[in-house]
mmCIF file of C-alpha atoms in Angstrom:
data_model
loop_
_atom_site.group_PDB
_atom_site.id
_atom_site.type_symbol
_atom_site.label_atom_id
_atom_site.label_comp_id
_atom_site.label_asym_id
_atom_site.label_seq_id
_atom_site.Cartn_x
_atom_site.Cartn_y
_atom_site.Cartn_z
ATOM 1 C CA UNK G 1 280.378 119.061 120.995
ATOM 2 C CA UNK G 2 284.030 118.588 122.702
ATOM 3 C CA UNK G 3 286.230 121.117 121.894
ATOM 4 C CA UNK G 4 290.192 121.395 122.886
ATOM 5 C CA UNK G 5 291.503 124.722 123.865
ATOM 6 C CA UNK G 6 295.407 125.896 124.548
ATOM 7 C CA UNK G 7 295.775 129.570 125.799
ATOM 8 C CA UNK G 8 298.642 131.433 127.335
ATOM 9 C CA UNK G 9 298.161 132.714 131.031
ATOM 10 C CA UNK G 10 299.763 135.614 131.560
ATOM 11 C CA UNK G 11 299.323 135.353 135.277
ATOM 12 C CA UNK G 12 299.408 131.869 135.739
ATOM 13 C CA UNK G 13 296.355 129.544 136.885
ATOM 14 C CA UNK G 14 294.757 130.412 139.750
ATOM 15 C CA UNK G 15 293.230 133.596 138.506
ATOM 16 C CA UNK G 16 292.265 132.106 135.710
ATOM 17 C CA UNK G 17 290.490 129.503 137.819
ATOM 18 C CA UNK G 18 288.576 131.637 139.910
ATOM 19 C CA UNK G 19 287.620 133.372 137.367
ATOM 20 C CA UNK G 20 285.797 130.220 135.929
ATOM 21 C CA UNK G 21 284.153 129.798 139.032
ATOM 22 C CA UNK G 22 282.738 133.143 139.475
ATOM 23 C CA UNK G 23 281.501 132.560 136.497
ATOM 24 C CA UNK G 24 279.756 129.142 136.823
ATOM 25 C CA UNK G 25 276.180 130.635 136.016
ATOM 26 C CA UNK G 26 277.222 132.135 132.711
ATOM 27 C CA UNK G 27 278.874 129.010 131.917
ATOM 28 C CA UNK G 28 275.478 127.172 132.599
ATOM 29 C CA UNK G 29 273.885 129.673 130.302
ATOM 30 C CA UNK G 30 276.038 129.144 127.399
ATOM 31 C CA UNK G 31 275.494 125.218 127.269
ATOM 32 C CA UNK G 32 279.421 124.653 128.797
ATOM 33 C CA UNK G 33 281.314 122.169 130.562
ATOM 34 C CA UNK G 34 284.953 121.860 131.382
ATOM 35 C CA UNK G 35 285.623 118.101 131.382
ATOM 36 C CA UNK G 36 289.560 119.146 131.723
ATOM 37 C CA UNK G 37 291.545 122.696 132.597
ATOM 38 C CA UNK G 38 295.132 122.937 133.868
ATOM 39 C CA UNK G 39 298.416 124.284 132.544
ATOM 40 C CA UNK G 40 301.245 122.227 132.034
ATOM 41 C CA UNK G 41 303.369 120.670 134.879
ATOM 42 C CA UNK G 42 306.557 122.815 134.108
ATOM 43 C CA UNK G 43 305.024 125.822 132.558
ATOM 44 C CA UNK G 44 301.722 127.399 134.848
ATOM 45 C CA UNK G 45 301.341 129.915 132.060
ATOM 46 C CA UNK G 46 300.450 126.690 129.652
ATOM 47 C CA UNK G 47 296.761 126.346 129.730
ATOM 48 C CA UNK G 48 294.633 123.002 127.965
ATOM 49 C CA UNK G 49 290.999 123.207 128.362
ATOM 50 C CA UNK G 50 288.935 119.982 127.151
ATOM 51 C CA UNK G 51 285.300 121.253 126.736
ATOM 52 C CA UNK G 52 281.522 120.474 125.866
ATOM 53 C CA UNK G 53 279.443 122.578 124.786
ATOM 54 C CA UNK G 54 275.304 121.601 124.450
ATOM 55 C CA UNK G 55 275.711 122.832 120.491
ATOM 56 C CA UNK G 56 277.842 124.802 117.841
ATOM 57 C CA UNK G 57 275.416 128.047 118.889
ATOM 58 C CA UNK G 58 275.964 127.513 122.565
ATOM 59 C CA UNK G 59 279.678 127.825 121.229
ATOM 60 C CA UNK G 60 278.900 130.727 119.476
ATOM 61 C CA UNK G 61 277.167 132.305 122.468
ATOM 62 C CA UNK G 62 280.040 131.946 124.543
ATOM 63 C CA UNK G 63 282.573 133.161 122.140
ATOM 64 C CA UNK G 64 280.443 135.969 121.288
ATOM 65 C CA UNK G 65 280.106 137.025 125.732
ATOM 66 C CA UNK G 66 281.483 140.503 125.853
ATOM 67 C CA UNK G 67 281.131 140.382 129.719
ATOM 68 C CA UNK G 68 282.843 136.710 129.970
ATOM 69 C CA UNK G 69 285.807 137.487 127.228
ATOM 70 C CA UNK G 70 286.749 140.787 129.440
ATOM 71 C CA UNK G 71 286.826 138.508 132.794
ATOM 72 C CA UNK G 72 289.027 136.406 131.048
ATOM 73 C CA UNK G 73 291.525 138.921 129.555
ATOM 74 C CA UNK G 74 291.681 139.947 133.459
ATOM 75 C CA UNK G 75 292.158 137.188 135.044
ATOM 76 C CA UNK G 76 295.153 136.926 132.518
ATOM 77 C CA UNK G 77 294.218 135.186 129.628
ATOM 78 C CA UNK G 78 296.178 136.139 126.321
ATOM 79 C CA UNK G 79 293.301 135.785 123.597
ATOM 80 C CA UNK G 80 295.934 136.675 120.930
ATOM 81 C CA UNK G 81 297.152 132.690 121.747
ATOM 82 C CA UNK G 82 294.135 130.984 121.671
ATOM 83 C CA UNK G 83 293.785 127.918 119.349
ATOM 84 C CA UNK G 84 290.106 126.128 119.751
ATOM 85 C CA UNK G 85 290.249 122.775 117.731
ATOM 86 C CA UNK G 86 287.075 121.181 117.641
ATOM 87 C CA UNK G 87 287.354 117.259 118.567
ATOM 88 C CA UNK G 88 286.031 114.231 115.772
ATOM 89 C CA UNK G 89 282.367 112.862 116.970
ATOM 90 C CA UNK G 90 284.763 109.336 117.596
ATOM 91 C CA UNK G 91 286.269 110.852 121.031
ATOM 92 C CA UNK G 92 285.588 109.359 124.275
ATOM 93 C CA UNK G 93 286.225 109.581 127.955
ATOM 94 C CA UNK G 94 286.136 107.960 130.896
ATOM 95 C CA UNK G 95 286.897 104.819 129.976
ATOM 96 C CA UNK G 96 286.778 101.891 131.515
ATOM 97 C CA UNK G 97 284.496 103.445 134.233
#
């Protein structure tokens, strides 16, 4: 399941980033991937996350982290902005390999 996510940072990237990788092993435990993250080119506060997650309940589980959502709100994430779009089952990527 590929999901799209757009957040504001209120403290830019890189916390936000390190954040993600301190938390690699509950990412692993909630069935997610980040195929894409990075804010915008003139705006760092911009974030765009392409995701997969294993299923809609690994999506659930991750949504549902207490532990995870309050690294994220300190590493600067503004939850209030958060728009998750779930992608159509006709997306691809990587192409031509």
């Amino acid at each position: 399941m590929i999901v799209k996510l757009t957040q504001n940072l209120n403290n830019g990237l890189a916390p936000w980033k390190e954040m993600v990788h301190n938390n690699a092993h509950k990412m692993k435990e909630h069935g997610f991937r980040a195929i894409f993250a990075g804010t915008e080119a003139g705006d760092d506060s911009k974030l765009t996350v392409i995701m997969e997650f294993d299923s809609p309940e690994s999506m659930e589980a991750f949504k549902n982290d207490a532990e995870l959502t309050q690294a994220r709100i300190e590493a600067g994430a503004d939850l209030e902005s958060t728009v998750v779009t779930p992608m159509s089952g006709e997306s691809f990527s990587n192409f031509p390999e």
